[in-house]
CSV table of N, CA, C and O in Angstrom, one decimal:
chain,number,residue,atom,x,y,z
B,86,MET,N,34.3,20.2,6.3
B,86,MET,CA,33.7,20.3,5.0
B,86,MET,C,32.9,21.6,4.9
B,86,MET,O,32.1,21.9,5.8
B,87,ILE,N,33.0,22.3,3.8
B,87,ILE,CA,32.3,23.6,3.6
B,87,ILE,C,31.5,23.5,2.4
B,87,ILE,O,31.9,23.0,1.4
B,88,TYR,N,30.3,24.1,2.4
B,88,TYR,CA,29.5,24.2,1.2
B,88,TYR,C,28.8,25.5,1.2
B,88,TYR,O,28.8,26.3,2.1
B,89,TYR,N,28.2,25.9,0.0
B,89,TYR,CA,27.6,27.1,-0.2
B,89,TYR,C,26.1,26.9,-0.5
B,89,TYR,O,25.8,26.0,-1.2
B,90,THR,N,25.3,27.8,0.1
B,90,THR,CA,23.9,27.8,-0.2
B,90,THR,C,23.5,29.2,-0.7
B,90,THR,O,24.1,30.2,-0.4
B,91,THR,N,22.4,29.2,-1.4
B,91,THR,CA,21.8,30.5,-1.9
B,91,THR,C,20.8,30.9,-0.9
B,91,THR,O,19.9,30.2,-0.5
B,92,ALA,N,20.9,32.1,-0.4
B,92,ALA,CA,20.0,32.7,0.6
B,92,ALA,C,18.7,33.0,-0.1
B,92,ALA,O,18.6,33.2,-1.3
B,93,GLN,N,17.6,33.0,0.6
B,93,GLN,CA,16.3,33.3,0.1
B,93,GLN,C,16.2,34.7,-0.5
B,93,GLN,O,15.6,35.0,-1.5
B,94,GLU,N,16.8,35.7,0.2
B,94,GLU,CA,16.7,37.1,-0.2
B,94,GLU,C,17.8,37.4,-1.2
B,94,GLU,O,19.0,37.5,-0.7
B,95,GLY,N,17.5,37.5,-2.4
B,95,GLY,CA,18.6,37.9,-3.4
B,95,GLY,C,19.4,36.7,-3.8
B,95,GLY,O,19.1,35.5,-3.5
B,96,ASP,N,20.6,37.0,-4.3
B,96,ASP,CA,21.5,35.9,-4.8
B,96,ASP,C,22.8,36.0,-4.0
B,96,ASP,O,23.9,36.1,-4.5
B,97,ILE,N,22.7,36.0,-2.6
B,97,ILE,CA,23.8,36.2,-1.8
B,97,ILE,C,24.3,34.8,-1.4
B,97,ILE,O,23.5,33.9,-1.0
B,98,ARG,N,25.6,34.6,-1.5
B,98,ARG,CA,26.2,33.3,-1.2
B,98,ARG,C,26.5,33.3,0.3
B,98,ARG,O,27.1,34.2,0.8
B,99,VAL,N,26.0,32.2,1.0
B,99,VAL,CA,26.3,32.1,2.4
B,99,VAL,C,27.3,30.9,2.6
B,99,VAL,O,27.1,29.9,2.1
B,100,HIS,N,28.3,31.2,3.5
B,100,HIS,CA,29.3,30.3,3.7
B,100,HIS,C,29.0,29.5,5.0
B,100,HIS,O,28.9,30.1,6.1
B,101,ARG,N,28.7,28.2,4.9
B,101,ARG,CA,28.3,27.4,6.1
B,101,ARG,C,29.2,26.1,6.2
B,101,ARG,O,29.6,25.6,5.2
B,102,ASN,N,29.3,25.6,7.4
B,102,ASN,CA,30.0,24.4,7.6
B,102,ASN,C,28.9,23.3,7.7
B,102,ASN,O,27.8,23.5,8.1
B,103,VAL,N,29.3,22.1,7.2
B,103,VAL,CA,28.3,21.0,7.3
B,103,VAL,C,28.3,20.5,8.7
B,103,VAL,O,29.4,20.2,9.3
B,104,THR,N,27.2,20.3,9.3
B,104,THR,CA,27.0,19.8,10.7
B,104,THR,C,27.0,18.3,10.7
B,104,THR,O,26.8,17.6,9.7
B,105,ASP,N,27.2,17.8,11.9
B,105,ASP,CA,27.1,16.3,12.1
B,105,ASP,C,25.7,15.8,11.7
B,105,ASP,O,25.6,14.7,11.2
B,106,TRP,N,24.7,16.6,12.1
B,106,TRP,CA,23.3,16.2,11.8
B,106,TRP,C,23.1,16.2,10.3
B,106,TRP,O,22.4,15.3,9.8
B,107,GLY,N,23.7,17.1,9.5
B,107,GLY,CA,23.6,17.1,8.1
B,107,GLY,C,24.2,15.9,7.4
B,107,GLY,O,23.7,15.3,6.5
B,108,ILE,N,25.4,15.5,8.0
B,108,ILE,CA,26.1,14.4,7.4
B,108,ILE,C,25.3,13.1,7.7
B,108,ILE,O,25.1,12.3,6.8
B,109,ARG,N,24.7,13.0,8.9
B,109,ARG,CA,23.9,11.8,9.3
B,109,ARG,C,22.6,11.8,8.4
B,109,ARG,O,22.2,10.7,8.0
B,110,ASP,N,22.0,13.0,8.2
B,110,ASP,CA,20.8,13.0,7.4
B,110,ASP,C,21.1,12.6,6.0
B,110,ASP,O,20.3,11.9,5.4
B,111,ASN,N,22.2,13.0,5.4
B,111,ASN,CA,22.6,12.6,4.0
B,111,ASN,C,22.8,11.1,3.9
B,111,ASN,O,22.4,10.5,3.0
B,112,PHE,N,23.4,10.6,5.0
B,112,PHE,CA,23.7,9.1,5.0
B,112,PHE,C,22.4,8.4,5.1
B,112,PHE,O,22.1,7.4,4.3
B,113,LEU,N,21.5,8.8,6.0
B,113,LEU,CA,20.2,8.1,6.1
B,113,LEU,C,19.3,8.3,4.8
B,113,LEU,O,18.6,7.3,4.5
B,114,THR,N,19.5,9.4,4.2
B,114,THR,CA,18.7,9.6,2.9
B,114,THR,C,19.2,8.5,1.9
B,114,THR,O,18.3,7.9,1.2
B,115,GLY,N,20.5,8.3,1.8
B,115,GLY,CA,21.0,7.3,0.9
B,115,GLY,C,20.5,5.9,1.3
B,115,GLY,O,20.1,5.1,0.4
B,116,ARG,N,20.5,5.6,2.6
B,116,ARG,CA,20.1,4.2,3.0
B,116,ARG,C,18.6,4.0,2.8
B,116,ARG,O,18.1,3.0,2.4
B,117,VAL,N,17.7,5.1,3.0
B,117,VAL,CA,16.3,5.0,2.8
B,117,VAL,C,16.0,4.7,1.3
B,117,VAL,O,15.2,3.9,0.9
B,118,GLN,N,16.7,5.5,0.4
B,118,GLN,CA,16.6,5.3,-1.0
B,118,GLN,C,17.0,3.9,-1.4
B,118,GLN,O,16.4,3.3,-2.3
B,119,TYR,N,18.1,3.4,-0.8
B,119,TYR,CA,18.6,2.0,-1.1
B,119,TYR,C,17.5,1.0,-0.8
B,119,TYR,O,17.2,0.1,-1.6
B,120,TRP,N,16.9,1.0,0.4
B,120,TRP,CA,16.0,0.0,0.8
B,120,TRP,C,14.7,0.2,0.0
B,120,TRP,O,14.0,-0.8,-0.3
B,121,TYR,N,14.3,1.4,-0.3
B,121,TYR,CA,13.1,1.6,-1.1
B,121,TYR,C,13.3,1.0,-2.5
B,121,TYR,O,12.4,0.3,-3.0
B,122,ASN,N,14.4,1.2,-3.1
B,122,ASN,CA,14.7,0.6,-4.5
B,122,ASN,C,14.9,-0.9,-4.4
B,122,ASN,O,14.5,-1.6,-5.3
B,123,GLN,N,15.4,-1.4,-3.3
B,123,GLN,CA,15.7,-2.8,-3.1
B,123,GLN,C,14.4,-3.6,-3.1
B,123,GLN,O,14.3,-4.7,-3.6
B,124,HIS,N,13.3,-3.0,-2.6
B,124,HIS,CA,12.0,-3.6,-2.5
B,124,HIS,C,11.1,-3.2,-3.6
B,124,HIS,O,9.8,-3.3,-3.5
B,125,HIS,N,11.6,-2.7,-4.7
B,125,HIS,CA,10.8,-2.3,-5.9
B,125,HIS,C,9.7,-1.3,-5.6
B,125,HIS,O,8.6,-1.5,-6.1
B,126,GLN,N,10.0,-0.3,-4.9
B,126,GLN,CA,9.0,0.8,-4.5
B,126,GLN,C,7.8,0.2,-3.9
B,126,GLN,O,6.7,0.9,-3.9
B,127,GLY,N,7.8,-0.9,-3.2
B,127,GLY,CA,6.6,-1.5,-2.6
B,127,GLY,C,6.8,-1.6,-1.1
B,127,GLY,O,6.3,-2.5,-0.5
B,128,ILE,N,7.5,-0.7,-0.5
B,128,ILE,CA,7.8,-0.7,0.9
B,128,ILE,C,7.5,0.6,1.5
B,128,ILE,O,7.8,1.7,1.0
B,129,GLY,N,6.8,0.6,2.7
B,129,GLY,CA,6.5,1.9,3.4
B,129,GLY,C,7.5,2.2,4.4
B,129,GLY,O,8.5,1.6,4.6
B,130,SER,N,7.1,3.3,5.2
B,130,SER,CA,8.1,3.8,6.2
B,130,SER,C,8.3,2.8,7.3
B,130,SER,O,9.5,2.8,7.8
B,131,THR,N,7.4,2.1,7.8
B,131,THR,CA,7.6,1.2,8.9
B,131,THR,C,8.5,0.0,8.5
B,131,THR,O,9.4,-0.4,9.3
B,132,LYS,N,8.3,-0.5,7.3
B,132,LYS,CA,9.2,-1.6,6.8
B,132,LYS,C,10.6,-1.0,6.6
B,132,LYS,O,11.6,-1.7,6.8
B,133,ILE,N,10.7,0.2,6.0
B,133,ILE,CA,12.1,0.8,5.8
B,133,ILE,C,12.7,1.0,7.2
B,133,ILE,O,13.9,0.7,7.4
B,134,LEU,N,12.0,1.4,8.2
B,134,LEU,CA,12.5,1.6,9.5
B,134,LEU,C,13.1,0.2,10.1
B,134,LEU,O,14.2,0.2,10.7
B,135,SER,N,12.3,-0.8,9.9
B,135,SER,CA,12.8,-2.1,10.5
B,135,SER,C,14.0,-2.6,9.7
B,135,SER,O,14.9,-3.2,10.3
B,136,ASN,N,14.1,-2.3,8.4
B,136,ASN,CA,15.3,-2.7,7.6
B,136,ASN,C,16.5,-1.8,8.1
B,136,ASN,O,17.6,-2.3,8.1
B,137,LEU,N,16.3,-0.5,8.3
B,137,LEU,CA,17.4,0.3,8.8
B,137,LEU,C,17.9,-0.1,10.2
B,137,LEU,O,19.1,0.0,10.4
B,138,ARG,N,17.0,-0.6,11.0
B,138,ARG,CA,17.4,-1.0,12.3
B,138,ARG,C,18.2,-2.3,12.3
B,138,ARG,O,19.1,-2.6,13.1
B,139,LYS,N,18.0,-3.1,11.3
B,139,LYS,CA,18.8,-4.4,11.1
B,139,LYS,C,20.0,-4.1,10.2
B,139,LYS,O,20.9,-5.0,10.1
B,140,ASP,N,20.1,-3.0,9.6
B,140,ASP,CA,21.2,-2.7,8.6
B,140,ASP,C,22.5,-2.5,9.4
B,140,ASP,O,22.5,-1.6,10.3
B,141,PRO,N,23.5,-3.2,9.2
B,141,PRO,CA,24.8,-3.1,9.9
B,141,PRO,C,25.5,-1.7,9.6
B,141,PRO,O,26.3,-1.3,10.4
B,142,ALA,N,25.2,-1.1,8.5
B,142,ALA,CA,25.8,0.2,8.2
B,142,ALA,C,25.3,1.3,9.0
B,142,ALA,O,26.0,2.3,9.2
B,143,VAL,N,24.0,1.2,9.5
B,143,VAL,CA,23.4,2.2,10.3
B,143,VAL,C,23.7,1.9,11.8
B,143,VAL,O,23.2,0.9,12.3
B,144,THR,N,24.6,2.8,12.4
B,144,THR,CA,25.0,2.5,13.8
B,144,THR,C,24.2,3.3,14.8
B,144,THR,O,24.1,2.9,16.0
B,145,GLU,N,23.6,4.4,14.4
B,145,GLU,CA,22.8,5.2,15.3
B,145,GLU,C,21.3,4.8,15.3
B,145,GLU,O,20.9,4.2,14.4
B,146,GLN,N,20.6,5.3,16.3
B,146,GLN,CA,19.2,5.0,16.4
B,146,GLN,C,18.4,5.8,15.4
B,146,GLN,O,18.7,7.0,15.2
B,147,VAL,N,17.5,5.2,14.7
B,147,VAL,CA,16.6,5.9,13.7
B,147,VAL,C,15.2,5.8,14.2
B,147,VAL,O,14.7,4.8,14.7
B,148,THR,N,14.4,6.9,14.0
B,148,THR,CA,13.0,6.9,14.4
B,148,THR,C,12.1,6.9,13.2
B,148,THR,O,12.6,7.2,12.1
B,149,LEU,N,10.9,6.6,13.4
B,149,LEU,CA,9.9,6.5,12.4
B,149,LEU,C,9.7,7.9,11.8
B,149,LEU,O,9.5,8.1,10.6
B,150,LYS,N,9.7,8.9,12.7
B,150,LYS,CA,9.5,10.3,12.2
B,150,LYS,C,10.7,10.7,11.3
B,150,LYS,O,10.4,11.4,10.3
B,151,GLN,N,11.9,10.3,11.5
B,151,GLN,CA,13.0,10.6,10.6
B,151,GLN,C,12.8,10.0,9.3
B,151,GLN,O,13.0,10.6,8.2
B,152,VAL,N,12.4,8.7,9.3
B,152,VAL,CA,12.2,8.0,8.0
B,152,VAL,C,11.1,8.7,7.2
B,152,VAL,O,11.2,8.9,6.0
B,153,LYS,N,10.0,9.0,7.9
B,153,LYS,CA,8.9,9.7,7.1
B,153,LYS,C,9.3,11.1,6.6
B,153,LYS,O,8.9,11.4,5.5
B,154,ARG,N,10.1,11.8,7.3
B,154,ARG,CA,10.6,13.1,6.9
B,154,ARG,C,11.5,12.9,5.7
B,154,ARG,O,11.4,13.7,4.7
B,155,ILE,N,12.4,12.0,5.7
B,155,ILE,CA,13.3,11.7,4.6
B,155,ILE,C,12.5,11.2,3.3
B,155,ILE,O,12.8,11.7,2.2
B,156,MET,N,11.5,10.4,3.6
B,156,MET,CA,10.7,9.9,2.4
B,156,MET,C,9.9,11.1,1.8
B,156,MET,O,9.8,11.1,0.6
B,157,SER,N,9.4,12.0,2.6
B,157,SER,CA,8.7,13.1,2.0
B,157,SER,C,9.6,14.1,1.3
B,157,SER,O,9.3,14.7,0.3
B,158,LYS,N,10.9,14.2,1.8
B,158,LYS,CA,11.9,15.0,1.2
B,158,LYS,C,12.3,14.5,-0.2
B,158,LYS,O,12.4,15.2,-1.1
B,159,LEU,N,12.4,13.1,-0.2
B,159,LEU,CA,12.7,12.5,-1.5
B,159,LEU,C,11.5,12.3,-2.4
B,159,LEU,O,11.7,12.1,-3.6
B,160,GLY,N,10.3,12.5,-1.9
B,160,GLY,CA,9.1,12.4,-2.7
B,160,GLY,C,8.8,10.9,-3.0
B,160,GLY,O,8.2,10.7,-4.1
B,161,ILE,N,9.1,10.0,-2.2
B,161,ILE,CA,8.8,8.6,-2.4
B,161,ILE,C,7.7,8.1,-1.5
B,161,ILE,O,7.5,8.6,-0.4
B,162,ARG,N,6.8,7.3,-2.1
B,162,ARG,CA,5.7,6.6,-1.4
B,162,ARG,C,5.7,5.2,-1.8
B,162,ARG,O,6.2,4.8,-2.8
B,163,CYS,N,5.0,4.4,-1.0
B,163,CYS,CA,4.9,3.0,-1.3
B,163,CYS,C,3.9,2.8,-2.5
B,163,CYS,O,2.8,3.3,-2.5
B,164,GLN,N,4.4,2.2,-3.5
B,164,GLN,CA,3.6,2.0,-4.7
B,164,GLN,C,3.0,0.6,-4.7
B,164,GLN,O,3.7,-0.4,-5.0
B,165,VAL,N,1.8,0.5,-4.3
B,165,VAL,CA,1.1,-0.8,-4.2
B,165,VAL,C,0.1,-1.0,-5.3
B,165,VAL,O,-0.7,-0.1,-5.5
B,166,ARG,N,0.2,-2.1,-6.0
B,166,ARG,CA,-0.8,-2.3,-7.0
B,166,ARG,C,-2.1,-2.9,-6.4
B,166,ARG,O,-2.1,-3.5,-5.4
B,167,GLN,N,-3.2,-2.6,-7.0
B,167,GLN,CA,-4.5,-3.1,-6.6
B,167,GLN,C,-4.6,-4.6,-7.0
B,167,GLN,O,-4.2,-4.9,-8.1
B,168,LYS,N,-5.1,-5.3,-6.1
B,168,LYS,CA,-5.2,-6.8,-6.3
B,168,LYS,C,-6.3,-7.0,-7.3
B,168,LYS,O,-7.4,-6.5,-7.1
B,169,LYS,N,-6.1,-7.9,-8.3
B,169,LYS,CA,-7.1,-8.3,-9.2
B,169,LYS,C,-7.6,-9.7,-8.8
B,169,LYS,O,-6.8,-10.6,-8.7
B,170,HIS,N,-8.9,-9.8,-8.5
B,170,HIS,CA,-9.4,-11.0,-8.1
B,170,HIS,C,-9.8,-11.8,-9.3
B,170,HIS,O,-10.6,-11.3,-10.2
B,171,SER,N,-9.3,-13.0,-9.4
B,171,SER,CA,-9.7,-13.9,-10.5
B,171,SER,C,-10.9,-14.8,-10.1
B,171,SER,O,-10.6,-15.7,-9.3
B,172,ARG,N,-12.0,-14.4,-10.5
B,172,ARG,CA,-13.2,-15.2,-10.1
B,172,ARG,C,-13.6,-16.1,-11.2
B,172,ARG,O,-13.8,-15.6,-12.3
B,173,ILE,N,-13.8,-17.3,-10.9
B,173,ILE,CA,-14.2,-18.3,-11.9
B,173,ILE,C,-15.8,-18.4,-11.8
B,173,ILE,O,-16.3,-18.6,-10.7
B,174,LYS,N,-16.4,-18.2,-12.9
B,174,LYS,CA,-17.9,-18.2,-12.9
B,174,LYS,C,-18.3,-19.7,-12.7
B,174,LYS,O,-17.8,-20.6,-13.3
B,175,GLN,N,-19.2,-19.8,-11.7
B,175,GLN,CA,-19.7,-21.2,-11.4
B,175,GLN,C,-20.5,-21.7,-12.5
B,175,GLN,O,-21.1,-20.9,-13.3
B,176,GLN,N,-20.6,-23.0,-12.6
B,176,GLN,CA,-21.4,-23.6,-13.6
B,176,GLN,C,-22.9,-23.3,-13.4
B,176,GLN,O,-23.3,-23.0,-12.3
B,177,GLU,N,-23.6,-23.2,-14.5
B,177,GLU,CA,-25.0,-22.9,-14.4
B,177,GLU,C,-25.7,-24.0,-13.6
B,177,GLU,O,-25.5,-25.2,-13.7
B,178,GLN,N,-26.6,-23.6,-12.7
B,178,GLN,CA,-27.3,-24.5,-11.9
B,178,GLN,C,-28.4,-25.2,-12.7
B,178,GLN,O,-28.9,-24.7,-13.7
B,179,TYR,N,-28.7,-26.4,-12.3
B,179,TYR,CA,-29.7,-27.2,-13.1
B,179,TYR,C,-31.0,-26.6,-12.8
B,179,TYR,O,-31.5,-26.4,-11.7
B,180,LEU,N,-31.7,-26.2,-13.8
B,180,LEU,CA,-33.0,-25.5,-13.7
B,180,LEU,C,-34.1,-26.5,-14.0
B,180,LEU,O,-34.1,-27.2,-14.9
B,181,GLN,N,-35.1,-26.5,-13.1
B,181,GLN,CA,-36.3,-27.3,-13.2
B,181,GLN,C,-37.2,-26.6,-14.2
B,181,GLN,O,-37.2,-25.4,-14.3
B,182,ASP,N,-38.1,-27.4,-14.8
B,182,ASP,CA,-39.1,-26.8,-15.7
B,182,ASP,C,-40.1,-26.1,-14.9
B,182,ASP,O,-40.5,-26.4,-13.7
B,183,ASN,N,-40.6,-25.0,-15.5
B,183,ASN,CA,-41.6,-24.1,-14.8
B,183,ASN,C,-43.0,-24.8,-15.1
B,183,ASN,O,-43.7,-24.5,-16.1
B,184,VAL,N,-43.4,-25.6,-14.1
B,184,VAL,CA,-44.7,-26.3,-14.3
B,184,VAL,C,-45.9,-25.4,-14.0
B,184,VAL,O,-46.9,-25.5,-14.7
B,185,LEU,N,-45.8,-24.5,-13.1
B,185,LEU,CA,-46.9,-23.7,-12.7
B,185,LEU,C,-47.2,-22.5,-13.7
B,185,LEU,O,-48.3,-22.1,-13.8
B,186,ASN,N,-46.2,-22.1,-14.4
B,186,ASN,CA,-46.3,-20.9,-15.3
B,186,ASN,C,-47.0,-19.7,-14.6
B,186,ASN,O,-47.9,-19.1,-15.2
B,187,GLN,N,-46.5,-19.4,-13.4
B,187,GLN,CA,-47.0,-18.3,-12.6
B,187,GLN,C,-48.5,-18.4,-12.3
B,187,GLN,O,-49.1,-17.3,-12.0
B,188,ARG,N,-49.1,-19.5,-12.3
B,188,ARG,CA,-50.5,-19.7,-11.8
B,188,ARG,C,-50.5,-20.3,-10.4
B,188,ARG,O,-50.3,-21.5,-10.2
B,189,PHE,N,-50.7,-19.4,-9.5
B,189,PHE,CA,-50.6,-19.8,-8.1
B,189,PHE,C,-51.9,-20.1,-7.4
B,189,PHE,O,-52.0,-20.3,-6.2
B,190,SER,N,-53.0,-19.9,-8.1
B,190,SER,CA,-54.3,-20.1,-7.5
B,190,SER,C,-54.6,-21.6,-7.5
B,190,SER,O,-54.5,-22.3,-8.5
B,191,VAL,N,-55.0,-22.1,-6.3
B,191,VAL,CA,-55.4,-23.5,-6.1
B,191,VAL,C,-56.7,-23.6,-5.5
B,191,VAL,O,-57.2,-22.7,-4.8
B,192,ASN,N,-57.3,-24.8,-5.6
B,192,ASN,CA,-58.7,-25.1,-5.0
B,192,ASN,C,-58.6,-25.6,-3.6
B,192,ASN,O,-59.4,-25.3,-2.7
B,193,GLN,N,-57.5,-26.3,-3.3
B,193,GLN,CA,-57.4,-26.9,-1.9
B,193,GLN,C,-56.0,-26.6,-1.4
B,193,GLN,O,-55.1,-26.4,-2.1
B,194,PRO,N,-55.9,-26.6,0.0
B,194,PRO,CA,-54.5,-26.4,0.5
B,194,PRO,C,-53.6,-27.6,0.2
B,194,PRO,O,-54.0,-28.7,0.0
B,195,ASN,N,-52.3,-27.3,0.3
B,195,ASN,CA,-51.2,-28.3,0.1
B,195,ASN,C,-51.2,-28.9,-1.3
B,195,ASN,O,-50.8,-30.0,-1.5
B,196,GLN,N,-51.8,-28.3,-2.3
B,196,GLN,CA,-51.7,-28.8,-3.7
B,196,GLN,C,-50.4,-28.3,-4.3
B,196,GLN,O,-49.8,-29.1,-5.1
B,197,VAL,N,-49.9,-27.1,-4.0
B,197,VAL,CA,-48.7,-26.5,-4.6
B,197,VAL,C,-47.8,-26.0,-3.5
B,197,VAL,O,-48.2,-25.3,-2.6
B,198,TRP,N,-46.6,-26.4,-3.6
B,198,TRP,CA,-45.6,-26.0,-2.7
B,198,TRP,C,-44.5,-25.3,-3.5
B,198,TRP,O,-44.0,-25.8,-4.5
B,199,LEU,N,-44.0,-24.1,-3.0
B,199,LEU,CA,-42.9,-23.4,-3.7
B,199,LEU,C,-41.8,-23.1,-2.7
B,199,LEU,O,-42.0,-23.0,-1.5
B,200,ALA,N,-40.6,-23.0,-3.3
B,200,ALA,CA,-39.4,-22.7,-2.5
B,200,ALA,C,-38.5,-21.8,-3.3
B,200,ALA,O,-38.5,-21.9,-4.6
B,201,ASP,N,-37.8,-20.9,-2.6
B,201,ASP,CA,-36.8,-20.1,-3.3
B,201,ASP,C,-35.4,-20.5,-2.8
B,201,ASP,O,-35.1,-20.5,-1.6
B,202,SER,N,-34.6,-20.9,-3.7
B,202,SER,CA,-33.3,-21.4,-3.4
B,202,SER,C,-32.2,-20.4,-3.9
B,202,SER,O,-31.2,-20.8,-4.5
B,203,THR,N,-32.4,-19.1,-3.6
B,203,THR,CA,-31.4,-18.1,-4.0
B,203,THR,C,-30.2,-18.2,-3.1
B,203,THR,O,-30.3,-18.3,-1.8
B,204,GLU,N,-29.0,-18.2,-3.7
B,204,GLU,CA,-27.8,-18.4,-2.9
B,204,GLU,C,-27.0,-17.0,-2.9
B,204,GLU,O,-26.7,-16.5,-4.0
B,205,LEU,N,-26.7,-16.5,-1.8
B,205,LEU,CA,-26.0,-15.3,-1.7
B,205,LEU,C,-24.6,-15.6,-1.3
B,205,LEU,O,-24.3,-16.3,-0.3
B,206,THR,N,-23.6,-15.0,-2.0
B,206,THR,CA,-22.2,-15.2,-1.7
B,206,THR,C,-21.5,-14.0,-1.4
B,206,THR,O,-21.9,-12.9,-1.7
């Protein structure tokens, strides 16, 4: 198979043969795009790698570095939504009447006892 590329300097056409590495790279590019779309853009390079290793169409060994290079070439990244926490407001605590009205001065010990029941979650 022969293809043409444009050289960097000027508009010169260069006649090149497609290498085995180029054919394999194009095949892996298609498979990476397939698995990325299969998981609705929510899959990263390590999960794509594990899917490629289980894929019966891929017969050769694939490395994580190859998958990352292909993903950067395609411009794809894992699209993860931020989790929204649904917090239900707890019921209002039963409030006691304020009997002291901020008057803490007493004549004898053990007449007034106070406690703070602040709950930290």
